[in-house]
Structures are given as C-alpha cells and as structure tokens.
PDB file of C-alpha atoms in Angstrom:
ATOM      1  CA  MET A  21     -36.289  48.102 139.292  1.00 77.00           C
ATOM      2  CA  LYS A  22     -33.722  45.335 138.872  1.00 77.00           C
ATOM      3  CA  LYS A  23     -31.532  47.693 136.903  1.00 80.00           C
ATOM      4  CA  TYR A  24     -31.817  50.330 139.612  1.00 79.00           C
ATOM      5  CA  THR A  25     -30.830  47.825 142.357  1.00 84.00           C
ATOM      6  CA  LEU A  26     -27.954  46.494 140.280  1.00 78.00           C
ATOM      7  CA  LEU A  27     -26.744  50.037 139.590  1.00 79.00           C
ATOM      8  CA  CYS A  28     -26.892  50.965 143.301  1.00 80.00           C
ATOM      9  CA  THR A  29     -25.019  47.789 144.256  1.00 87.00           C
ATOM     10  CA  ALA A  30     -22.320  48.499 141.656  1.00 81.00           C
ATOM     11  CA  LEU A  31     -21.999  52.084 142.866  1.00 80.00           C
ATOM     12  CA  ALA A  32     -21.713  50.955 146.501  1.00 80.00           C
ATOM     13  CA  ALA A  33     -19.057  48.374 145.548  1.00 78.00           C
ATOM     14  CA  ALA A  34     -17.092  51.001 143.623  1.00 76.00           C
ATOM     15  CA  MET A  35     -17.162  53.353 146.611  1.00 76.00           C
ATOM     16  CA  LEU A  36     -16.119  50.516 148.898  1.00 71.00           C
ATOM     17  CA  PHE A  37     -13.101  49.588 146.787  1.00 70.00           C
ATOM     18  CA  THR A  38     -11.933  53.175 146.289  1.00 68.00           C
ATOM     19  CA  GLY A  39     -12.198  53.757 150.028  1.00 60.00           C
ATOM     20  CA  CYS A  40      -9.762  50.873 150.632  1.00 53.00           C
ATOM     21  CA  LYS A  41      -7.184  52.371 148.340  1.00 54.00           C
ATOM     22  CA  SER A  42      -6.969  55.576 150.341  1.00 56.00           C
ATOM     23  CA  SER A  43      -6.643  53.557 153.600  1.00 59.00           C
ATOM     24  CA  GLU A  44      -3.879  51.458 152.068  1.00 68.00           C
ATOM     25  CA  SER A  45      -2.170  54.624 150.942  1.00 75.00           C
ATOM     26  CA  ALA A  46      -2.396  56.096 154.449  1.00 75.00           C
ATOM     27  CA  TYR A  47      -1.002  52.885 155.957  1.00 79.00           C
ATOM     28  CA  LYS A  48       1.783  52.871 153.396  1.00 82.00           C
ATOM     29  CA  GLN A  49       2.680  56.488 154.189  1.00 82.00           C
ATOM     30  CA  ALA A  50       2.712  55.767 157.924  1.00 82.00           C
ATOM     31  CA  TYR A  51       4.878  52.692 157.306  1.00 84.00           C
ATOM     32  CA  LEU A  52       7.358  54.647 155.186  1.00 86.00           C
ATOM     33  CA  LYS A  53       7.544  57.432 157.787  1.00 85.00           C
ATOM     34  CA  ALA A  54       8.183  54.908 160.563  1.00 84.00           C
ATOM     35  CA  LYS A  55      10.826  53.210 158.415  1.00 86.00           C
ATOM     36  CA  GLN A  56      12.609  56.539 157.841  1.00 89.00           C
ATOM     37  CA  GLN A  57      12.589  57.298 161.567  1.00 88.00           C
ATOM     38  CA  GLU A  58      13.986  53.848 162.302  1.00 88.00           C
ATOM     39  CA  GLU A  59      16.799  54.332 159.764  1.00 89.00           C
ATOM     40  CA  ALA A  60      17.593  57.744 161.245  1.00 87.00           C
ATOM     41  CA  GLN A  61      17.816  56.215 164.739  1.00 86.00           C
ATOM     42  CA  GLN A  62      20.097  53.457 163.446  1.00 86.00           C
ATOM     43  CA  GLN A  63      22.367  56.044 161.835  1.00 86.00           C
ATOM     44  CA  GLN A  64      22.495  58.028 165.082  1.00 84.00           C
ATOM     45  CA  GLN A  65      23.326  54.874 167.029  1.00 83.00           C
ATOM     46  CA  ALA A  66      26.017  53.936 164.502  1.00 80.00           C
ATOM     47  CA  THR A  67      27.515  57.429 164.744  1.00 79.00           C
ATOM     48  CA  ALA A  68      27.414  57.272 168.546  1.00 75.00           C
ATOM     49  CA  GLN A  69      29.029  53.809 168.457  1.00 73.00           C
ATOM     50  CA  GLU A  70      31.781  55.040 166.136  1.00 71.00           C
ATOM     51  CA  THR A  71      32.405  57.997 168.429  1.00 68.00           C
ATOM     52  CA  THR A  72      32.566  55.697 171.438  1.00 64.00           C
ATOM     53  CA  ASN A  73      34.884  53.310 169.598  1.00 60.00           C
ATOM     54  CA  ALA A  74      37.093  56.203 168.534  1.00 58.00           C
ATOM     55  CA  GLN A  75      37.336  57.312 172.152  1.00 61.00           C
ATOM     56  CA  ASN A  76      38.102  53.784 173.382  1.00 60.00           C
ATOM     57  CA  VAL A  77      40.751  52.971 170.802  1.00 56.00           C
ATOM     58  CA  VAL A  78      44.017  51.993 172.410  1.00 55.00           C
ATOM     59  CA  VAL A  79      46.824  53.615 170.508  1.00 53.00           C
ATOM     60  CA  PRO A  80      50.218  51.925 170.651  1.00 59.00           C
ATOM     61  CA  MET A  81      52.627  53.819 172.836  1.00 56.00           C
ATOM     62  CA  GLN A  82      55.140  55.875 170.934  1.00 53.00           C
ATOM     63  CA  GLU A  83      58.246  57.013 172.678  1.00 52.00           C
ATOM     64  CA  LYS A  84      58.742  60.723 172.306  1.00 49.00           C
ATOM     65  CA  ALA A  85      61.644  62.723 173.590  1.00 46.00           C
ATOM     66  CA  ALA A  86      60.019  65.013 176.130  1.00 47.00           C
ATOM     67  CA  ASN A  87      61.678  67.953 177.798  1.00 46.00           C
ATOM     68  CA  ASN A  88      62.800  65.782 180.705  1.00 49.00           C
ATOM     69  CA  THR A  89      63.725  62.700 178.671  1.00 50.00           C
ATOM     70  CA  GLN A  90      66.950  62.670 176.716  1.00 50.00           C
ATOM     71  CA  VAL A  91      69.244  60.023 175.315  1.00 51.00           C
ATOM     72  CA  VAL A  92      72.555  60.119 177.128  1.00 53.00           C
ATOM     73  CA  ASP A  93      75.913  58.933 175.793  1.00 54.00           C
ATOM     74  CA  ASN A  94      74.572  56.849 172.941  1.00 58.00           C
ATOM     75  CA  ALA A  95      77.925  56.174 171.258  1.00 59.00           C
ATOM     76  CA  ASP A  96      77.605  52.417 171.945  1.00 68.00           C
ATOM     77  CA  ASN A  97      74.026  52.361 170.556  1.00 76.00           C
ATOM     78  CA  VAL A  98      72.427  51.525 173.916  1.00 80.00           C
ATOM     79  CA  ALA A  99      69.469  53.823 174.521  1.00 85.00           C
ATOM     80  CA  VAL A 100      69.331  55.544 177.891  1.00 89.00           C
ATOM     81  CA  ARG A 101      66.564  57.853 179.124  1.00 91.00           C
ATOM     82  CA  GLN A 102      67.402  60.763 181.357  1.00 90.00           C
ATOM     83  CA  GLU A 103      64.762  61.721 183.906  1.00 90.00           C
ATOM     84  CA  SER A 104      64.636  63.755 187.057  1.00 90.00           C
ATOM     85  CA  VAL A 105      63.481  61.249 189.672  1.00 92.00           C
ATOM     86  CA  SER A 106      63.419  61.043 193.445  1.00 91.00           C
ATOM     87  CA  VAL A 107      63.685  57.863 195.496  1.00 93.00           C
ATOM     88  CA  VAL A 108      60.455  56.764 197.175  1.00 93.00           C
ATOM     89  CA  SER A 109      61.748  53.568 198.752  1.00 91.00           C
ATOM     90  CA  GLY A 110      65.194  52.027 198.472  1.00 88.00           C
ATOM     91  CA  ALA A 111      68.854  52.683 199.157  1.00 88.00           C
ATOM     92  CA  GLY A 112      69.413  55.246 196.406  1.00 89.00           C
ATOM     93  CA  LEU A 113      70.378  55.293 192.758  1.00 92.00           C
ATOM     94  CA  LYS A 114      73.761  55.228 191.093  1.00 91.00           C
ATOM     95  CA  ASN A 115      74.389  56.741 187.650  1.00 91.00           C
ATOM     96  CA  PHE A 116      72.631  54.094 185.528  1.00 94.00           C
ATOM     97  CA  SER A 117      69.619  52.022 186.566  1.00 95.00           C
ATOM     98  CA  VAL A 118      67.511  49.298 184.954  1.00 96.00           C
ATOM     99  CA  VAL A 119      63.790  50.100 185.080  1.00 96.00           C
ATOM    100  CA  VAL A 120      61.525  47.048 184.759  1.00 96.00           C
ATOM    101  CA  GLY A 121      58.141  48.678 185.399  1.00 94.00           C
ATOM    102  CA  SER A 122      56.364  52.028 185.357  1.00 94.00           C
ATOM    103  CA  PHE A 123      53.093  52.602 187.171  1.00 94.00           C
ATOM    104  CA  SER A 124      50.806  55.520 187.877  1.00 92.00           C
ATOM    105  CA  LEU A 125      49.835  53.923 191.213  1.00 94.00           C
ATOM    106  CA  ARG A 126      52.452  53.676 193.950  1.00 93.00           C
ATOM    107  CA  ALA A 127      50.921  50.460 195.341  1.00 94.00           C
ATOM    108  CA  ASN A 128      51.476  48.656 192.033  1.00 94.00           C
ATOM    109  CA  ALA A 129      55.106  49.771 191.930  1.00 94.00           C
ATOM    110  CA  GLU A 130      55.678  48.613 195.504  1.00 94.00           C
ATOM    111  CA  GLY A 131      54.098  45.241 194.664  1.00 94.00           C
ATOM    112  CA  LEU A 132      56.599  44.703 191.838  1.00 94.00           C
ATOM    113  CA  GLN A 133      59.390  45.917 194.128  1.00 94.00           C
ATOM    114  CA  GLN A 134      58.493  43.210 196.688  1.00 95.00           C
ATOM    115  CA  THR A 135      58.416  40.581 193.925  1.00 94.00           C
ATOM    116  CA  LEU A 136      61.896  41.613 192.800  1.00 94.00           C
ATOM    117  CA  LYS A 137      63.203  41.648 196.377  1.00 94.00           C
ATOM    118  CA  SER A 138      61.914  38.092 196.864  1.00 95.00           C
ATOM    119  CA  LYS A 139      63.955  37.122 193.775  1.00 93.00           C
ATOM    120  CA  GLY A 140      67.113  38.604 195.302  1.00 94.00           C
ATOM    121  CA  TYR A 141      67.257  42.033 193.625  1.00 93.00           C
ATOM    122  CA  ASP A 142      67.850  45.257 195.553  1.00 93.00           C
ATOM    123  CA  ALA A 143      64.759  46.819 193.965  1.00 95.00           C
ATOM    124  CA  GLN A 144      63.814  50.454 194.481  1.00 96.00           C
ATOM    125  CA  VAL A 145      60.872  52.669 193.652  1.00 96.00           C
ATOM    126  CA  VAL A 146      61.474  56.150 192.260  1.00 95.00           C
ATOM    127  CA  VAL A 147      58.974  58.756 191.147  1.00 95.00           C
ATOM    128  CA  ASN A 148      59.065  61.106 188.173  1.00 92.00           C
ATOM    129  CA  ASN A 149      56.840  64.054 189.066  1.00 89.00           C
ATOM    130  CA  ASN A 150      57.607  65.911 185.826  1.00 88.00           C
ATOM    131  CA  VAL A 151      55.004  63.904 183.891  1.00 88.00           C
ATOM    132  CA  SER A 152      51.269  63.885 184.415  1.00 85.00           C
ATOM    133  CA  PRO A 153      50.219  61.659 186.076  1.00 89.00           C
ATOM    134  CA  ALA A 154      53.343  61.084 188.166  1.00 91.00           C
ATOM    135  CA  MET A 155      54.987  57.795 187.205  1.00 94.00           C
ATOM    136  CA  TYR A 156      56.460  55.408 189.736  1.00 95.00           C
ATOM    137  CA  ARG A 157      59.433  53.581 188.217  1.00 95.00           C
ATOM    138  CA  VAL A 158      60.572  50.237 189.618  1.00 96.00           C
ATOM    139  CA  VAL A 159      64.354  49.960 189.446  1.00 96.00           C
ATOM    140  CA  ALA A 160      65.675  46.389 189.643  1.00 96.00           C
ATOM    141  CA  THR A 161      69.393  47.156 189.606  1.00 95.00           C
ATOM    142  CA  THR A 162      71.584  50.261 189.642  1.00 95.00           C
ATOM    143  CA  PHE A 163      75.214  50.675 188.502  1.00 94.00           C
ATOM    144  CA  ASP A 164      77.981  53.245 188.146  1.00 92.00           C
ATOM    145  CA  THR A 165      78.734  52.337 184.519  1.00 91.00           C
ATOM    146  CA  LYS A 166      76.506  52.122 181.500  1.00 91.00           C
ATOM    147  CA  ALA A 167      78.032  48.836 180.312  1.00 90.00           C
ATOM    148  CA  GLU A 168      77.152  47.044 183.564  1.00 93.00           C
ATOM    149  CA  ALA A 169      73.620  48.432 183.457  1.00 93.00           C
ATOM    150  CA  ALA A 170      73.188  47.385 179.813  1.00 92.00           C
ATOM    151  CA  SER A 171      74.256  43.797 180.522  1.00 93.00           C
ATOM    152  CA  SER A 172      71.928  43.660 183.525  1.00 93.00           C
ATOM    153  CA  ARG A 173      69.071  45.043 181.395  1.00 94.00           C
ATOM    154  CA  ASN A 174      69.718  42.393 178.732  1.00 92.00           C
ATOM    155  CA  ALA A 175      69.467  39.657 181.374  1.00 93.00           C
ATOM    156  CA  LEU A 176      66.300  41.163 182.863  1.00 93.00           C
ATOM    157  CA  GLN A 177      64.587  41.545 179.487  1.00 92.00           C
ATOM    158  CA  GLU A 178      63.841  37.813 179.421  1.00 91.00           C
ATOM    159  CA  GLN A 179      61.487  38.222 182.400  1.00 92.00           C
ATOM    160  CA  TYR A 180      60.649  41.901 181.876  1.00 93.00           C
ATOM    161  CA  PRO A 181      60.567  42.580 178.098  1.00 92.00           C
ATOM    162  CA  GLY A 182      60.093  46.339 178.449  1.00 91.00           C
ATOM    163  CA  ALA A 183      63.141  46.918 180.668  1.00 94.00           C
ATOM    164  CA  TRP A 184      65.069  50.098 179.893  1.00 94.00           C
ATOM    165  CA  LEU A 185      68.017  52.142 181.164  1.00 94.00           C
ATOM    166  CA  LEU A 186      67.575  55.271 183.258  1.00 94.00           C
ATOM    167  CA  TYR A 187      70.171  57.951 183.841  1.00 91.00           C
ATOM    168  CA  ALA A 188      69.070  59.857 186.938  1.00 80.00           C
ATOM    169  CA  LYS A 189      69.783  63.574 186.871  1.00 69.00           C
TER     170      LYS A 189
END
C-alpha cells in the first residue's frame, strides 16, 4: 500500500509540474505578443513623428527669379529686384527704393513704417499682389539713381541686415 501511495503522489506531482510548463508557455506567448504590439506602436509613433518633423522643417529661404522679379542694370554688381508694386501708404516711389522689411500682414508693415518715421525716414508701404500671399514691402528710402539707393541700402543694412533694392515697374 505504501508503494501505491508513493506512486500516486509521484504521478500527481508530475502532472502538477507539467501543468505549470504549459501555463508558463501561455504567459510567455502572451508576453511576446504584447511586446510585438508595443514595438509596432512605437514604430508607428516614430513614423508619425518623422512625418510631423518633416512637415515642420524650416527650409532656408532661397531667392529665385520669379516671373515678376528680375535683376535690373547689374553692371555695377549691385543686385536690384524688379517688382510690380502699388503704394499702400506714403508719398510715392521713385525709380530705386530700399526695402527693409517684407510682411504678409499689412499691420506688421505699418508698424515698421511708424518705427522708421520716428527715426526720421520717409517710410512707405507698398504691396506686391503678384505673389501669394500678397507681400507688403516697407520702403525706407527712395531715389532716382541706383547709386544713391545702393549707398542708402549699405547704411541701412547695419540696422536692417536684409535690406535690398527695389526697382518699381
């Protein structure tokens, strides 16, 4: 009878231990499946982040000669842009003007115009409707000759580094 009890106990222990292995295997499979889903979600988030970053990348501005922008009389190596503009506020433009700011919002352009007027410049705001969105250009000074405009631009570039010359059509 002792042998029979010992044999039944051994058989029960064997069944108990083999039952644990299948549970561990099931837990392991569930863990691996969850891990794969987590990795897939991380990859999707990384891809979405890269897409968002690619959309939010600020690309340095490159000047391109558009249909309405041309270099005029560049024999003296002073670049001049030609644009078709109309005066929004100011006395009117002469042949060559020094542009110190370009804005898509008129209020911003008028704010810079007032700043320039307080510094003693006869500043004007002009609009170029041939680009989208329309750009409001702030003209600090305007001259009949290119040489005068270039010297004025050189003086203004200390305070306004992006100043450039405009030849109004």
